[in-house]
Amino acid sequence: MLSVENLNVSYGHAKVLHDVSLKVSNGEMVFIAGRNGAGKTTLLKTIAGFLKPDTGSVIFEDKKINGMLPEKVAHLGIRYVFQDKRVFSNLTVKENLEIAAYPVKENIKDAIDKVIGIYPKIEKFLNMRAGSLSGGQRQILLIGRALIGKPKLLLIDEPTEGLAAGTINDILNVLVKMKGNISLVIVEQNLSVVGMLADRVYMMKEGKILKEMTEKDEITNKENLEKYL
Ligand SMILES: Nc1ncnc2c1ncn2[C@@H]1O[C@H](COP(=O)(O)OP(=O)(O)OP(=O)(O)O)[C@@H](O)[C@H]1O
Ligand SMILES: [Mg+2]
């Protein structure tokens, strides 16, 4: 459903991605791992339309989408959950969901039900200020918000970054619930999380894809993944 072909991306004169290619099949959970500065966020932002590649293409459902505005890419069914975990802090959880539901004309009740479907506890927080949520809950709100409308592909940038072990479990549960129901590309530095969930892994280093893995025994072996950091 998604095919990224030989992407080269620069910030000004600094070239950051070098001939990056990857693919995602329907319902697949694909992980991108690699150290800080490897180019993972740059890759997601390019897929989502926030950055234009110098060369190469992003093909989504047989349509070339690089060059389209981010709103247009979102309209085609790709949602991007940013690394910065920003919510509307002064609004309630429910209002945060309403803001996402309005432009795609989704009924707020359906939108809330969708989020409850991946994280039942959200029901207790609906009338709380989003700014008072824990880091993990905020991340789940952002993932839930991205599910509103009918996205086909979700790009999630470092969902467990900065979270304590117990909270990482909540995120894992949410991701497990989504697995197979939607296509996902997840940037993740926690290799245990990668090993538990990935159908396919791309290890990135210095703006290049160093290794692609699809074999379960390769993916679940943390020492094996570490070799490509
Ligand atoms: N807006 C920008 N302008 C110039 N250089 C940038 C910009 N954003 C990122 N870079 C550089 O591009 C390279 C890749 O950054 P990117 O954020 O894509 O890496 P990352 O793998 O997501 O890292 P992290 O794990 O820290 O989030 C880094 O060298 C970074 O300094
Ligand atoms: Mg990043």
PDB file of C-alpha atoms and ligand atoms in Angstrom:
ATOM      1  CA  MET A   1       0.000   0.000   0.000  1.00  0.00           C
ATOM      2  CA  LEU A   2       2.978   2.306   0.588  1.00  0.00           C
ATOM      3  CA  SER A   3       6.189   2.257  -1.315  1.00  0.00           C
ATOM      4  CA  VAL A   4       9.031   4.683  -0.745  1.00  0.00           C
ATOM      5  CA  GLU A   5      11.568   4.665  -3.527  1.00  0.00           C
ATOM      6  CA  ASN A   6      15.101   6.059  -3.389  1.00  0.00           C
ATOM      7  CA  LEU A   7      14.284   9.131  -1.343  1.00  0.00           C
ATOM      8  CA  ASN A   8      16.926  11.819  -1.029  1.00  0.00           C
ATOM      9  CA  VAL A   9      16.013  14.617   1.363  1.00  0.00           C
ATOM     10  CA  SER A  10      17.955  17.707   2.440  1.00  0.00           C
ATOM     11  CA  TYR A  11      17.613  20.608   4.839  1.00  0.00           C
ATOM     12  CA  GLY A  12      19.123  23.445   2.816  1.00  0.00           C
ATOM     13  CA  HIS A  13      22.500  22.160   1.708  1.00  0.00           C
ATOM     14  CA  ALA A  14      22.660  19.383   4.294  1.00  0.00           C
ATOM     15  CA  LYS A  15      21.625  16.083   2.780  1.00  0.00           C
ATOM     16  CA  VAL A  16      19.972  13.929   5.439  1.00  0.00           C
ATOM     17  CA  LEU A  17      18.355  10.965   3.642  1.00  0.00           C
ATOM     18  CA  HIS A  18      20.301   8.983   1.086  1.00  0.00           C
ATOM     19  CA  ASP A  19      18.439   6.661  -1.284  1.00  0.00           C
ATOM     20  CA  VAL A  20      15.948   5.478   1.310  1.00  0.00           C
ATOM     21  CA  SER A  21      13.474   2.835   0.129  1.00  0.00           C
ATOM     22  CA  LEU A  22      10.857   0.947   2.104  1.00  0.00           C
ATOM     23  CA  LYS A  23       7.518  -0.712   1.684  1.00  0.00           C
ATOM     24  CA  VAL A  24       4.442  -1.374   3.782  1.00  0.00           C
ATOM     25  CA  SER A  25       1.778  -3.956   2.942  1.00  0.00           C
ATOM     26  CA  ASN A  26      -1.864  -3.766   3.956  1.00  0.00           C
ATOM     27  CA  GLY A  27      -2.284  -4.286   7.701  1.00  0.00           C
ATOM     28  CA  GLU A  28       1.435  -4.547   8.285  1.00  0.00           C
ATOM     29  CA  MET A  29       3.210  -3.142  11.350  1.00  0.00           C
ATOM     30  CA  VAL A  30       6.544  -1.784  10.196  1.00  0.00           C
ATOM     31  CA  PHE A  31       9.178  -0.369  12.545  1.00  0.00           C
ATOM     32  CA  ILE A  32      12.016   2.016  11.817  1.00  0.00           C
ATOM     33  CA  ALA A  33      14.799   1.995  14.383  1.00  0.00           C
ATOM     34  CA  GLY A  34      18.132   3.763  14.621  1.00  0.00           C
ATOM     35  CA  ARG A  35      20.073   6.160  16.791  1.00  0.00           C
ATOM     36  CA  ASN A  36      19.317   9.842  17.395  1.00  0.00           C
ATOM     37  CA  GLY A  37      19.868  11.828  14.232  1.00  0.00           C
ATOM     38  CA  ALA A  38      19.662   8.797  11.915  1.00  0.00           C
ATOM     39  CA  GLY A  39      16.914  10.505   9.885  1.00  0.00           C
ATOM     40  CA  LYS A  40      13.847   8.633  11.151  1.00  0.00           C
ATOM     41  CA  THR A  41      11.674  11.713  11.710  1.00  0.00           C
ATOM     42  CA  THR A  42      12.809  13.212   8.419  1.00  0.00           C
ATOM     43  CA  LEU A  43      11.606  10.047   6.682  1.00  0.00           C
ATOM     44  CA  LEU A  44       8.154  10.133   8.345  1.00  0.00           C
ATOM     45  CA  LYS A  45       7.759  13.857   7.646  1.00  0.00           C
ATOM     46  CA  THR A  46       8.579  13.276   3.993  1.00  0.00           C
ATOM     47  CA  ILE A  47       5.982  10.503   3.723  1.00  0.00           C
ATOM     48  CA  ALA A  48       3.385  12.761   5.407  1.00  0.00           C
ATOM     49  CA  GLY A  49       4.092  15.627   2.992  1.00  0.00           C
ATOM     50  CA  PHE A  50       5.787  18.034   5.418  1.00  0.00           C
ATOM     51  CA  LEU A  51       9.104  17.800   3.568  1.00  0.00           C
ATOM     52  CA  LYS A  52       9.716  17.573  -0.157  1.00  0.00           C
ATOM     53  CA  PRO A  53      12.336  15.118  -1.347  1.00  0.00           C
ATOM     54  CA  ASP A  54      15.117  16.250  -3.723  1.00  0.00           C
ATOM     55  CA  THR A  55      14.618  13.039  -5.672  1.00  0.00           C
ATOM     56  CA  GLY A  56      12.776   9.774  -5.250  1.00  0.00           C
ATOM     57  CA  SER A  57       9.102   9.046  -4.734  1.00  0.00           C
ATOM     58  CA  VAL A  58       6.457   8.158  -2.208  1.00  0.00           C
ATOM     59  CA  ILE A  59       3.753   5.981  -3.737  1.00  0.00           C
ATOM     60  CA  PHE A  60       0.547   5.403  -1.769  1.00  0.00           C
ATOM     61  CA  GLU A  61      -2.051   3.070  -3.241  1.00  0.00           C
ATOM     62  CA  ASP A  62      -0.505   3.451  -6.692  1.00  0.00           C
ATOM     63  CA  LYS A  63      -0.568   7.256  -6.501  1.00  0.00           C
ATOM     64  CA  LYS A  64       2.554   9.382  -6.333  1.00  0.00           C
ATOM     65  CA  ILE A  65       2.038  11.606  -3.276  1.00  0.00           C
ATOM     66  CA  ASN A  66       5.348  13.400  -2.833  1.00  0.00           C
ATOM     67  CA  GLY A  67       4.757  17.016  -3.783  1.00  0.00           C
ATOM     68  CA  MET A  68       1.260  16.984  -2.280  1.00  0.00           C
ATOM     69  CA  LEU A  69       0.469  19.220   0.685  1.00  0.00           C
ATOM     70  CA  PRO A  70       0.210  17.512   4.104  1.00  0.00           C
ATOM     71  CA  GLU A  71      -3.570  18.183   4.227  1.00  0.00           C
ATOM     72  CA  LYS A  72      -3.983  16.383   0.928  1.00  0.00           C
ATOM     73  CA  VAL A  73      -1.871  13.447   2.115  1.00  0.00           C
ATOM     74  CA  ALA A  74      -3.992  13.272   5.277  1.00  0.00           C
ATOM     75  CA  HIS A  75      -7.129  13.359   3.170  1.00  0.00           C
ATOM     76  CA  LEU A  76      -5.900  10.303   1.256  1.00  0.00           C
ATOM     77  CA  GLY A  77      -5.769   8.405   4.565  1.00  0.00           C
ATOM     78  CA  ILE A  78      -2.291   8.905   6.011  1.00  0.00           C
ATOM     79  CA  ARG A  79      -2.037  10.313   9.550  1.00  0.00           C
ATOM     80  CA  TYR A  80       1.147  11.402  11.271  1.00  0.00           C
ATOM     81  CA  VAL A  81       1.536  11.358  15.058  1.00  0.00           C
ATOM     82  CA  PHE A  82       4.396  13.783  15.730  1.00  0.00           C
ATOM     83  CA  GLN A  83       7.316  13.064  18.028  1.00  0.00           C
ATOM     84  CA  ASP A  84       6.597  16.102  20.232  1.00  0.00           C
ATOM     85  CA  LYS A  85       3.395  14.719  21.837  1.00  0.00           C
ATOM     86  CA  ARG A  86       1.682  18.088  21.751  1.00  0.00           C
ATOM     87  CA  VAL A  87      -2.017  18.221  22.674  1.00  0.00           C
ATOM     88  CA  PHE A  88      -4.320  21.191  23.253  1.00  0.00           C
ATOM     89  CA  SER A  89      -3.448  21.379  26.954  1.00  0.00           C
ATOM     90  CA  ASN A  90      -6.161  23.807  27.994  1.00  0.00           C
ATOM     91  CA  LEU A  91      -8.930  21.846  26.315  1.00  0.00           C
ATOM     92  CA  THR A  92     -10.458  18.670  27.679  1.00  0.00           C
ATOM     93  CA  VAL A  93      -9.685  15.259  26.241  1.00  0.00           C
ATOM     94  CA  LYS A  94     -13.135  15.242  24.641  1.00  0.00           C
ATOM     95  CA  GLU A  95     -12.583  18.654  23.067  1.00  0.00           C
ATOM     96  CA  ASN A  96      -9.239  17.466  21.699  1.00  0.00           C
ATOM     97  CA  LEU A  97     -11.107  14.625  19.983  1.00  0.00           C
ATOM     98  CA  GLU A  98     -13.839  16.974  18.737  1.00  0.00           C
ATOM     99  CA  ILE A  99     -11.239  19.139  17.018  1.00  0.00           C
ATOM    100  CA  ALA A 100     -10.061  16.116  15.042  1.00  0.00           C
ATOM    101  CA  ALA A 101     -13.577  14.848  14.324  1.00  0.00           C
ATOM    102  CA  TYR A 102     -15.009  18.108  12.986  1.00  0.00           C
ATOM    103  CA  PRO A 103     -12.969  18.524   9.743  1.00  0.00           C
ATOM    104  CA  VAL A 104     -13.471  14.884   8.727  1.00  0.00           C
ATOM    105  CA  LYS A 105     -17.181  15.108   9.633  1.00  0.00           C
ATOM    106  CA  GLU A 106     -17.035  12.193  12.011  1.00  0.00           C
ATOM    107  CA  ASN A 107     -19.663  11.955  14.702  1.00  0.00           C
ATOM    108  CA  ILE A 108     -18.022  12.727  18.056  1.00  0.00           C
ATOM    109  CA  LYS A 109     -19.582   9.661  19.655  1.00  0.00           C
ATOM    110  CA  ASP A 110     -18.057   7.400  16.991  1.00  0.00           C
ATOM    111  CA  ALA A 111     -14.738   9.175  17.439  1.00  0.00           C
ATOM    112  CA  ILE A 112     -14.790   8.634  21.204  1.00  0.00           C
ATOM    113  CA  ASP A 113     -15.842   5.003  20.777  1.00  0.00           C
ATOM    114  CA  LYS A 114     -12.869   4.471  18.511  1.00  0.00           C
ATOM    115  CA  VAL A 115     -10.503   5.712  21.187  1.00  0.00           C
ATOM    116  CA  ILE A 116     -12.283   3.672  23.887  1.00  0.00           C
ATOM    117  CA  GLY A 117     -11.797   0.670  21.615  1.00  0.00           C
ATOM    118  CA  ILE A 118      -8.019   0.924  21.910  1.00  0.00           C
ATOM    119  CA  TYR A 119      -7.898   2.321  25.465  1.00  0.00           C
ATOM    120  CA  PRO A 120     -11.021   1.808  27.594  1.00  0.00           C
ATOM    121  CA  LYS A 121      -9.645   3.915  30.485  1.00  0.00           C
ATOM    122  CA  ILE A 122      -9.928   7.060  28.360  1.00  0.00           C
ATOM    123  CA  GLU A 123     -13.594   7.187  29.311  1.00  0.00           C
ATOM    124  CA  LYS A 124     -12.655   8.387  32.806  1.00  0.00           C
ATOM    125  CA  PHE A 125     -10.495  11.177  31.422  1.00  0.00           C
ATOM    126  CA  LEU A 126     -12.843  12.654  28.820  1.00  0.00           C
ATOM    127  CA  ASN A 127     -13.665  15.765  30.841  1.00  0.00           C
ATOM    128  CA  MET A 128     -10.168  16.300  32.176  1.00  0.00           C
ATOM    129  CA  ARG A 129      -7.830  18.932  30.815  1.00  0.00           C
ATOM    130  CA  ALA A 130      -5.530  17.238  28.294  1.00  0.00           C
ATOM    131  CA  GLY A 131      -2.607  19.088  29.879  1.00  0.00           C
ATOM    132  CA  SER A 132      -3.132  17.152  33.098  1.00  0.00           C
ATOM    133  CA  LEU A 133      -2.710  13.733  31.453  1.00  0.00           C
ATOM    134  CA  SER A 134       0.434  11.673  32.003  1.00  0.00           C
ATOM    135  CA  GLY A 135       2.909  11.354  29.130  1.00  0.00           C
ATOM    136  CA  GLY A 136       1.589   7.906  28.236  1.00  0.00           C
ATOM    137  CA  GLN A 137      -2.042   8.984  28.304  1.00  0.00           C
ATOM    138  CA  ARG A 138      -1.208  11.978  26.139  1.00  0.00           C
ATOM    139  CA  GLN A 139       0.468   9.678  23.617  1.00  0.00           C
ATOM    140  CA  ILE A 140      -2.613   7.446  23.574  1.00  0.00           C
ATOM    141  CA  LEU A 141      -4.862  10.491  23.092  1.00  0.00           C
ATOM    142  CA  LEU A 142      -2.731  11.486  20.090  1.00  0.00           C
ATOM    143  CA  ILE A 143      -2.908   7.983  18.618  1.00  0.00           C
ATOM    144  CA  GLY A 144      -6.659   7.882  19.249  1.00  0.00           C
ATOM    145  CA  ARG A 145      -7.091  11.279  17.655  1.00  0.00           C
ATOM    146  CA  ALA A 146      -5.178  10.092  14.591  1.00  0.00           C
ATOM    147  CA  LEU A 147      -7.619   7.201  14.204  1.00  0.00           C
ATOM    148  CA  ILE A 148     -10.540   9.590  13.674  1.00  0.00           C
ATOM    149  CA  GLY A 149     -11.781   9.720  10.102  1.00  0.00           C
ATOM    150  CA  LYS A 150     -10.859   6.598   8.239  1.00  0.00           C
ATOM    151  CA  PRO A 151      -7.091   6.506   8.060  1.00  0.00           C
ATOM    152  CA  LYS A 152      -5.468   3.626   6.237  1.00  0.00           C
ATOM    153  CA  LEU A 153      -1.925   4.278   7.336  1.00  0.00           C
ATOM    154  CA  LEU A 154      -0.699   5.667  10.632  1.00  0.00           C
ATOM    155  CA  LEU A 155       2.825   7.026  11.064  1.00  0.00           C
ATOM    156  CA  ILE A 156       3.813   7.207  14.740  1.00  0.00           C
ATOM    157  CA  ASP A 157       7.041   8.883  15.777  1.00  0.00           C
ATOM    158  CA  GLU A 158       8.585   7.387  18.954  1.00  0.00           C
ATOM    159  CA  PRO A 159       5.435   6.496  20.947  1.00  0.00           C
ATOM    160  CA  THR A 160       7.361   5.228  24.002  1.00  0.00           C
ATOM    161  CA  GLU A 161      10.027   7.949  24.146  1.00  0.00           C
ATOM    162  CA  GLY A 162      10.550   9.201  27.692  1.00  0.00           C
ATOM    163  CA  LEU A 163       7.949   6.865  29.235  1.00  0.00           C
ATOM    164  CA  ALA A 164       8.418   4.645  32.295  1.00  0.00           C
ATOM    165  CA  ALA A 165       8.284   0.864  31.882  1.00  0.00           C
ATOM    166  CA  GLY A 166       4.718   0.512  33.230  1.00  0.00           C
ATOM    167  CA  THR A 167       3.429   3.161  30.867  1.00  0.00           C
ATOM    168  CA  ILE A 168       5.214   1.569  27.926  1.00  0.00           C
ATOM    169  CA  ASN A 169       2.986  -1.447  28.603  1.00  0.00           C
ATOM    170  CA  ASP A 170      -0.125   0.697  28.088  1.00  0.00           C
ATOM    171  CA  ILE A 171       1.246   1.828  24.730  1.00  0.00           C
ATOM    172  CA  LEU A 172       2.090  -1.774  23.821  1.00  0.00           C
ATOM    173  CA  ASN A 173      -1.495  -2.808  24.560  1.00  0.00           C
ATOM    174  CA  VAL A 174      -2.815  -0.028  22.356  1.00  0.00           C
ATOM    175  CA  LEU A 175      -0.510  -1.018  19.502  1.00  0.00           C
ATOM    176  CA  VAL A 176      -1.450  -4.703  19.874  1.00  0.00           C
ATOM    177  CA  LYS A 177      -5.143  -3.748  19.557  1.00  0.00           C
ATOM    178  CA  MET A 178      -4.450  -1.900  16.310  1.00  0.00           C
ATOM    179  CA  LYS A 179      -2.244  -4.606  14.820  1.00  0.00           C
ATOM    180  CA  GLY A 180      -3.656  -5.983  11.595  1.00  0.00           C
ATOM    181  CA  ASN A 181      -6.545  -3.502  11.500  1.00  0.00           C
ATOM    182  CA  ILE A 182      -4.579  -0.636   9.998  1.00  0.00           C
ATOM    183  CA  SER A 183      -1.158  -0.276   8.390  1.00  0.00           C
ATOM    184  CA  LEU A 184       1.430   1.258  10.685  1.00  0.00           C
ATOM    185  CA  VAL A 185       4.900   2.713  10.378  1.00  0.00           C
ATOM    186  CA  ILE A 186       6.358   3.271  13.827  1.00  0.00           C
ATOM    187  CA  VAL A 187       9.661   4.911  14.673  1.00  0.00           C
ATOM    188  CA  GLU A 188      10.938   3.300  17.855  1.00  0.00           C
ATOM    189  CA  GLN A 189      14.286   3.217  19.634  1.00  0.00           C
ATOM    190  CA  ASN A 190      13.213   0.684  22.269  1.00  0.00           C
ATOM    191  CA  LEU A 191      14.331  -2.531  20.595  1.00  0.00           C
ATOM    192  CA  SER A 192      12.312  -4.728  22.982  1.00  0.00           C
ATOM    193  CA  VAL A 193       9.144  -3.028  21.753  1.00  0.00           C
ATOM    194  CA  VAL A 194      10.301  -3.498  18.160  1.00  0.00           C
ATOM    195  CA  GLY A 195      10.989  -7.192  18.787  1.00  0.00           C
ATOM    196  CA  MET A 196       7.583  -7.784  20.322  1.00  0.00           C
ATOM    197  CA  LEU A 197       5.462  -6.191  17.607  1.00  0.00           C
ATOM    198  CA  ALA A 198       7.199  -5.771  14.270  1.00  0.00           C
ATOM    199  CA  ASP A 199       6.258  -7.583  11.082  1.00  0.00           C
ATOM    200  CA  ARG A 200       9.089  -5.798   9.294  1.00  0.00           C
ATOM    201  CA  VAL A 201      11.989  -3.731  10.597  1.00  0.00           C
ATOM    202  CA  TYR A 202      14.195  -1.164   8.901  1.00  0.00           C
ATOM    203  CA  MET A 203      17.379  -0.215  10.722  1.00  0.00           C
ATOM    204  CA  MET A 204      18.520   3.297   9.797  1.00  0.00           C
ATOM    205  CA  LYS A 205      21.939   4.811  10.235  1.00  0.00           C
ATOM    206  CA  GLU A 206      23.283   8.150   9.033  1.00  0.00           C
ATOM    207  CA  GLY A 207      20.361   8.689   6.688  1.00  0.00           C
ATOM    208  CA  LYS A 208      20.515   5.288   5.055  1.00  0.00           C
ATOM    209  CA  ILE A 209      18.658   2.010   5.475  1.00  0.00           C
ATOM    210  CA  LEU A 210      21.303  -0.343   6.782  1.00  0.00           C
ATOM    211  CA  LYS A 211      19.168  -3.455   7.036  1.00  0.00           C
ATOM    212  CA  GLU A 212      15.630  -4.697   6.405  1.00  0.00           C
ATOM    213  CA  MET A 213      14.316  -7.669   8.390  1.00  0.00           C
ATOM    214  CA  THR A 214      11.149  -9.719   8.052  1.00  0.00           C
ATOM    215  CA  GLU A 215      12.129 -13.013   9.701  1.00  0.00           C
ATOM    216  CA  LYS A 216      10.607 -13.439  13.172  1.00  0.00           C
ATOM    217  CA  ASP A 217      13.781 -14.911  14.698  1.00  0.00           C
ATOM    218  CA  GLU A 218      15.854 -11.988  13.365  1.00  0.00           C
ATOM    219  CA  ILE A 219      13.392  -9.400  14.664  1.00  0.00           C
ATOM    220  CA  THR A 220      12.812 -10.845  18.128  1.00  0.00           C
ATOM    221  CA  ASN A 221      16.543 -11.182  18.828  1.00  0.00           C
ATOM    222  CA  LYS A 222      17.525  -7.904  20.486  1.00  0.00           C
ATOM    223  CA  GLU A 223      21.277  -8.511  20.118  1.00  0.00           C
ATOM    224  CA  ASN A 224      20.741  -9.021  16.420  1.00  0.00           C
ATOM    225  CA  LEU A 225      18.895  -5.671  16.112  1.00  0.00           C
ATOM    226  CA  GLU A 226      21.600  -3.917  18.153  1.00  0.00           C
ATOM    227  CA  LYS A 227      24.203  -4.940  15.573  1.00  0.00           C
ATOM    228  CA  TYR A 228      22.698  -2.441  13.161  1.00  0.00           C
ATOM    229  CA  LEU A 229      22.538   0.599  15.447  1.00  0.00           C
TER     230      LEU A 229
HETATM  231  N1  LIG B   1      14.851  21.353  10.539  1.00  0.00           N
HETATM  232  C1  LIG B   1      16.091  20.900  10.380  1.00  0.00           C
HETATM  233  N2  LIG B   1      17.067  21.656   9.821  1.00  0.00           N
HETATM  234  C2  LIG B   1      18.318  21.196   9.643  1.00  0.00           C
HETATM  235  N3  LIG B   1      18.725  19.964  10.010  1.00  0.00           N
HETATM  236  C3  LIG B   1      17.812  19.161  10.585  1.00  0.00           C
HETATM  237  C4  LIG B   1      16.456  19.587  10.805  1.00  0.00           C
HETATM  238  N4  LIG B   1      15.778  18.569  11.388  1.00  0.00           N
HETATM  239  C5  LIG B   1      16.674  17.576  11.539  1.00  0.00           C
HETATM  240  N5  LIG B   1      17.893  17.924  11.059  1.00  0.00           N
HETATM  241  C6  LIG B   1      19.095  17.079  11.020  1.00  0.00           C
HETATM  242  O1  LIG B   1      18.806  15.953  10.213  1.00  0.00           O
HETATM  243  C7  LIG B   1      19.357  14.775  10.766  1.00  0.00           C
HETATM  244  C8  LIG B   1      18.268  13.748  10.986  1.00  0.00           C
HETATM  245  O2  LIG B   1      17.337  14.247  11.931  1.00  0.00           O
HETATM  246  P1  LIG B   1      16.001  13.475  12.317  1.00  0.00           P
HETATM  247  O3  LIG B   1      15.263  14.354  13.248  1.00  0.00           O
HETATM  248  O4  LIG B   1      15.329  13.032  11.092  1.00  0.00           O
HETATM  249  O5  LIG B   1      16.618  12.215  13.087  1.00  0.00           O
HETATM  250  P2  LIG B   1      15.910  11.155  14.035  1.00  0.00           P
HETATM  251  O6  LIG B   1      16.429   9.829  13.612  1.00  0.00           O
HETATM  252  O7  LIG B   1      14.441  11.363  14.039  1.00  0.00           O
HETATM  253  O8  LIG B   1      16.505  11.511  15.466  1.00  0.00           O
HETATM  254  P3  LIG B   1      15.836  11.386  16.930  1.00  0.00           P
HETATM  255  O9  LIG B   1      15.923   9.936  17.286  1.00  0.00           O
HETATM  256  O10 LIG B   1      16.716  12.236  17.794  1.00  0.00           O
HETATM  257  O11 LIG B   1      14.432  11.894  16.861  1.00  0.00           O
HETATM  258  C9  LIG B   1      20.066  15.196  12.048  1.00  0.00           C
HETATM  259  O12 LIG B   1      21.436  15.370  11.743  1.00  0.00           O
HETATM  260  C10 LIG B   1      19.426  16.511  12.388  1.00  0.00           C
HETATM  261  O13 LIG B   1      20.304  17.334  13.072  1.00  0.00           O
HETATM  262 MG    MG B   2      13.086  11.799  15.471  1.00  0.00          MG
END
